[in-house]
Tab-separated table of C-alpha atoms and ligand atoms in Angstrom:
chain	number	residue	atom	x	y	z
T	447	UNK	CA	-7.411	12.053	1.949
T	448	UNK	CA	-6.467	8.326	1.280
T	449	UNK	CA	-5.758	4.900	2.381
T	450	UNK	CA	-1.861	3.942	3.166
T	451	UNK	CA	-0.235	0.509	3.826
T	452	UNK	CA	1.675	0.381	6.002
T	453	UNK	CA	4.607	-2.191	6.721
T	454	UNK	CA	3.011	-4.674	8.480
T	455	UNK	CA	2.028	-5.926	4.774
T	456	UNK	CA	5.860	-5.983	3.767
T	457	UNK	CA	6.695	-9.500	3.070
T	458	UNK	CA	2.850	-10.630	3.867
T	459	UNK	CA	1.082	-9.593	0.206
T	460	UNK	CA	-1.817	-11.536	0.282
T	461	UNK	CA	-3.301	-9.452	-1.733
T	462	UNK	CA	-6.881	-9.246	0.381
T	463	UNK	CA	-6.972	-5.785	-0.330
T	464	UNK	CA	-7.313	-6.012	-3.525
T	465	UNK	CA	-10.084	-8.610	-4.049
T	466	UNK	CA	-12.158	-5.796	-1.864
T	467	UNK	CA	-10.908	-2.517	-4.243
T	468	UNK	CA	-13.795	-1.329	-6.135
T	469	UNK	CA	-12.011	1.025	-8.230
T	470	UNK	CA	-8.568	-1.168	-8.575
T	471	UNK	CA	-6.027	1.299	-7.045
T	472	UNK	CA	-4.288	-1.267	-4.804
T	473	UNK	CA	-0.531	-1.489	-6.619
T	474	UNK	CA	1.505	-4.521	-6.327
T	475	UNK	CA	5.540	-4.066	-5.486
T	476	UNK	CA	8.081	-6.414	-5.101
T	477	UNK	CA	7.323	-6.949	-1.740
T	478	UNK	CA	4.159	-4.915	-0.420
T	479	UNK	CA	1.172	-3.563	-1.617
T	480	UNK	CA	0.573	0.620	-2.189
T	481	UNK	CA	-2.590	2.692	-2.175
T	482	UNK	CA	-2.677	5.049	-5.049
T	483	UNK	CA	-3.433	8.156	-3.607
T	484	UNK	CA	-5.033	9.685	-6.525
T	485	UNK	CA	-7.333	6.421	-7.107
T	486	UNK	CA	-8.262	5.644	-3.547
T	487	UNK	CA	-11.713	6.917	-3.233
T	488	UNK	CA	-11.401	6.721	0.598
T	489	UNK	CA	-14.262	3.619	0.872
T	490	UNK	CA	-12.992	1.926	3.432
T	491	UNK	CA	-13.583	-1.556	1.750
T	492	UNK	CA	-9.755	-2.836	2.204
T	493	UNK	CA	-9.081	-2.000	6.064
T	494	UNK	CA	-10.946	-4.783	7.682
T	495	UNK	CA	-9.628	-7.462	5.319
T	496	UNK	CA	-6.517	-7.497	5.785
T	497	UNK	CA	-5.311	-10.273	8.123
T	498	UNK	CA	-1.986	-8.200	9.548
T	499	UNK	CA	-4.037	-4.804	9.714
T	500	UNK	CA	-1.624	-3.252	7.398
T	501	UNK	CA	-3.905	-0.342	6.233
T	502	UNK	CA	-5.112	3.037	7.720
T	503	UNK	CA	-6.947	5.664	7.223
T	504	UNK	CA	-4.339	8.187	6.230
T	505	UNK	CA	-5.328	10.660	9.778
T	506	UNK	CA	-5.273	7.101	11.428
T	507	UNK	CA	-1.360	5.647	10.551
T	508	UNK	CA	0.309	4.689	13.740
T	509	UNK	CA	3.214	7.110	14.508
T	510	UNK	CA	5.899	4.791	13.941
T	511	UNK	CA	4.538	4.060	10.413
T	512	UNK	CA	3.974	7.999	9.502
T	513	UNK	CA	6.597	7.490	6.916
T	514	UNK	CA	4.143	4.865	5.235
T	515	UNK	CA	1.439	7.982	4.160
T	516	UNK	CA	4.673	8.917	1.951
T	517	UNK	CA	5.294	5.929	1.123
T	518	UNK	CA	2.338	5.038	-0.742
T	519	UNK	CA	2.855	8.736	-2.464
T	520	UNK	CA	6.106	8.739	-3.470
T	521	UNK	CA	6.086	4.847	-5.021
T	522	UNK	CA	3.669	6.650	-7.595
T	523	UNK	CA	5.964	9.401	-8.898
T	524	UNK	CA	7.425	7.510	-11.863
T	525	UNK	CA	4.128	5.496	-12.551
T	526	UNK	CA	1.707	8.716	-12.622
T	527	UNK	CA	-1.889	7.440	-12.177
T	528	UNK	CA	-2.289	4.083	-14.615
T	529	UNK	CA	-5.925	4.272	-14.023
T	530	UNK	CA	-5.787	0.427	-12.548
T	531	UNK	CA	-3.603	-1.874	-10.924
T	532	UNK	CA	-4.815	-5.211	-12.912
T	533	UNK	CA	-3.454	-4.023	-16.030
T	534	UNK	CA	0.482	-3.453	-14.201
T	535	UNK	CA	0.407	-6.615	-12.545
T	536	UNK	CA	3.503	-6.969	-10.303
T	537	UNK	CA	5.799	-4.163	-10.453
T	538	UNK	CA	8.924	-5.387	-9.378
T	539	UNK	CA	10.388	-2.420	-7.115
T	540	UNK	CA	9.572	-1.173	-3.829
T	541	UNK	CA	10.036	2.366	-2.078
T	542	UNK	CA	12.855	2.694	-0.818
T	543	UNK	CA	11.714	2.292	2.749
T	544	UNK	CA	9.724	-0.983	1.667
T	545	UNK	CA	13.422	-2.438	0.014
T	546	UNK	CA	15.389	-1.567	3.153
T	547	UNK	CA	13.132	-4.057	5.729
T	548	UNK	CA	15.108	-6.543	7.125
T	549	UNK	CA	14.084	-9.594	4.747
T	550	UNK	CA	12.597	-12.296	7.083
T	551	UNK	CA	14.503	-15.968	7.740
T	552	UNK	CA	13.301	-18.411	5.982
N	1069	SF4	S1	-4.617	-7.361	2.841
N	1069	SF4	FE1	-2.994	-6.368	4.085
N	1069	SF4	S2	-1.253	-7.810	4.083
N	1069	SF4	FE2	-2.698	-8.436	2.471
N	1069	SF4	S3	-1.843	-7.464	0.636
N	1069	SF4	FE3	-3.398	-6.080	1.453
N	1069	SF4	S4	-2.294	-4.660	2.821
N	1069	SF4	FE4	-0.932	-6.386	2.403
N	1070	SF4	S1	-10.282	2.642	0.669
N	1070	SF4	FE1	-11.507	1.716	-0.978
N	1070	SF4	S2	-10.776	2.712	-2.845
N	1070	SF4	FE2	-9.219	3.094	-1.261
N	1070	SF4	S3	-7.746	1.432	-1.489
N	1070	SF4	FE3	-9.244	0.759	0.045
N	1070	SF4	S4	-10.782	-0.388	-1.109
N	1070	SF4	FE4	-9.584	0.810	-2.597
Protein backbone atom coordinates (compact mmCIF):
# COMPACT_ATOMS: atom_id res chain seq x y z
CA UNK A 1 0.00 0.00 0.00
CA UNK A 2 1.04 3.64 -0.95
CA UNK A 3 0.34 7.21 -1.43
CA UNK A 4 -0.83 8.42 -5.15
CA UNK A 5 -1.23 11.97 -6.60
CA UNK A 6 -3.61 12.47 -8.17
CA UNK A 7 -4.36 15.23 -10.92
CA UNK A 8 -5.52 17.86 -9.04
CA UNK A 9 -1.58 18.56 -8.57
CA UNK A 10 -1.11 18.63 -12.50
CA UNK A 11 -0.06 22.05 -13.36
CA UNK A 12 -0.15 23.13 -9.42
CA UNK A 13 3.55 21.53 -8.21
CA UNK A 14 4.14 23.35 -5.29
CA UNK A 15 6.04 20.96 -4.16
CA UNK A 16 4.43 20.90 -0.32
CA UNK A 17 4.66 17.37 -0.40
CA UNK A 18 7.87 17.15 -0.51
CA UNK A 19 9.13 19.54 2.21
CA UNK A 20 6.89 16.97 4.51
CA UNK A 21 8.59 13.45 2.87
CA UNK A 22 10.68 11.90 5.43
CA UNK A 23 12.16 9.36 3.32
CA UNK A 24 12.32 11.62 -0.09
CA UNK A 25 10.12 9.49 -2.44
CA UNK A 26 8.04 12.40 -3.79
CA UNK A 27 9.33 12.52 -7.76
CA UNK A 28 9.18 15.65 -9.67
CA UNK A 29 7.74 15.47 -13.55
CA UNK A 30 7.33 17.95 -15.96
CA UNK A 31 4.22 18.90 -14.72
CA UNK A 32 3.08 16.94 -11.44
CA UNK A 33 4.48 15.32 -8.69
CA UNK A 34 4.54 11.08 -8.26
CA UNK A 35 4.68 8.90 -5.17
CA UNK A 36 7.18 6.18 -5.54
CA UNK A 37 5.44 3.27 -4.65
CA UNK A 38 8.31 1.29 -3.52
CA UNK A 39 9.65 4.36 -1.26
CA UNK A 40 6.40 5.57 0.19
CA UNK A 41 6.39 4.21 3.62
CA UNK A 42 2.62 4.94 3.86
CA UNK A 43 3.18 7.93 6.80
CA UNK A 44 0.73 10.00 5.94
CA UNK A 45 2.95 13.20 6.36
CA UNK A 46 2.15 14.68 2.66
CA UNK A 47 -1.84 14.40 2.53
CA UNK A 48 -2.78 17.30 4.66
CA UNK A 49 -0.28 19.69 3.07
CA UNK A 50 -1.16 19.91 0.06
CA UNK A 51 -3.23 23.02 -0.74
CA UNK A 52 -5.38 21.29 -3.87
CA UNK A 53 -5.73 17.87 -1.88
CA UNK A 54 -4.01 16.12 -4.63
CA UNK A 55 -2.96 12.99 -2.60
CA UNK A 56 -4.72 9.80 -1.26
CA UNK A 57 -4.34 7.06 0.43
CA UNK A 58 -4.09 4.53 -2.35
CA UNK A 59 -7.77 2.52 -0.91
CA UNK A 60 -8.90 6.27 -0.66
CA UNK A 61 -8.38 7.75 -4.63
CA UNK A 62 -11.61 9.19 -5.80
CA UNK A 63 -13.10 7.01 -8.61
CA UNK A 64 -12.60 9.34 -11.30
CA UNK A 65 -8.85 9.53 -10.45
CA UNK A 66 -8.42 5.49 -10.10
CA UNK A 67 -6.18 5.75 -13.06
CA UNK A 68 -3.83 8.02 -10.82
CA UNK A 69 -2.83 4.68 -8.36
CA UNK A 70 -1.24 3.59 -11.89
CA UNK A 71 -0.10 6.46 -12.57
CA UNK A 72 2.26 6.97 -9.89
CA UNK A 73 3.36 3.10 -10.72
CA UNK A 74 3.90 3.09 -14.08
CA UNK A 75 5.96 6.73 -14.21
CA UNK A 76 8.57 4.50 -12.22
CA UNK A 77 9.14 1.69 -14.73
CA UNK A 78 12.11 3.22 -16.57
CA UNK A 79 13.53 4.99 -13.36
CA UNK A 80 13.48 1.70 -11.04
CA UNK A 81 13.73 2.88 -7.39
CA UNK A 82 16.64 5.86 -7.28
CA UNK A 83 16.54 5.61 -3.60
CA UNK A 84 15.61 9.62 -3.45
CA UNK A 85 14.03 12.20 -5.33
CA UNK A 86 16.62 15.19 -4.35
CA UNK A 87 19.32 13.64 -6.16
CA UNK A 88 16.90 13.48 -9.81
CA UNK A 89 15.73 16.84 -9.43
CA UNK A 90 13.15 17.61 -12.17
CA UNK A 91 12.58 14.91 -14.52
CA UNK A 92 11.26 16.39 -17.43
CA UNK A 93 8.43 13.81 -18.62
CA UNK A 94 5.15 12.99 -17.36
CA UNK A 95 2.87 9.74 -17.64
CA UNK A 96 1.20 9.70 -20.26
CA UNK A 97 -2.08 10.54 -18.61
CA UNK A 98 -0.29 13.55 -16.73
CA UNK A 99 1.02 14.92 -20.60
CA UNK A 100 -2.45 14.56 -22.11
CA UNK A 101 -4.32 17.28 -19.46
CA UNK A 102 -5.61 20.01 -21.16
CA UNK A 103 -2.71 22.67 -20.43
CA UNK A 104 -4.42 25.60 -18.57
CA UNK A 105 -4.82 29.40 -20.28
CA UNK A 106 -2.59 31.53 -19.30
S1 LIG B 1 1.44 19.45 -2.24
FE1 LIG B 1 -0.14 18.70 -3.69
S2 LIG B 1 -0.18 20.20 -5.38
FE2 LIG B 1 1.69 20.54 -4.17
S3 LIG B 1 3.23 19.37 -5.30
FE3 LIG B 1 2.46 18.05 -3.67
S4 LIG B 1 0.76 16.87 -4.60
FE4 LIG B 1 1.22 18.58 -5.97
S1 LIG C 1 2.97 9.03 2.85
FE1 LIG C 1 4.88 9.68 3.84
S2 LIG C 1 6.47 8.47 2.83
FE2 LIG C 1 4.65 8.36 1.51
S3 LIG C 1 4.90 10.04 0.06
FE3 LIG C 1 3.70 10.85 1.77
S4 LIG C 1 5.20 11.77 3.15
FE4 LIG C 1 6.33 10.43 1.73
Amino acid sequence: MTYVIAQPCTDVKDKACIEECPVDCIYEGQRALYVHPDECVDCGACEPVCPVEAIFYEDDVPEQWAAYRAVNVEFFDELGSPGGAAQLGLIGRDHPTVAEQPVPAA
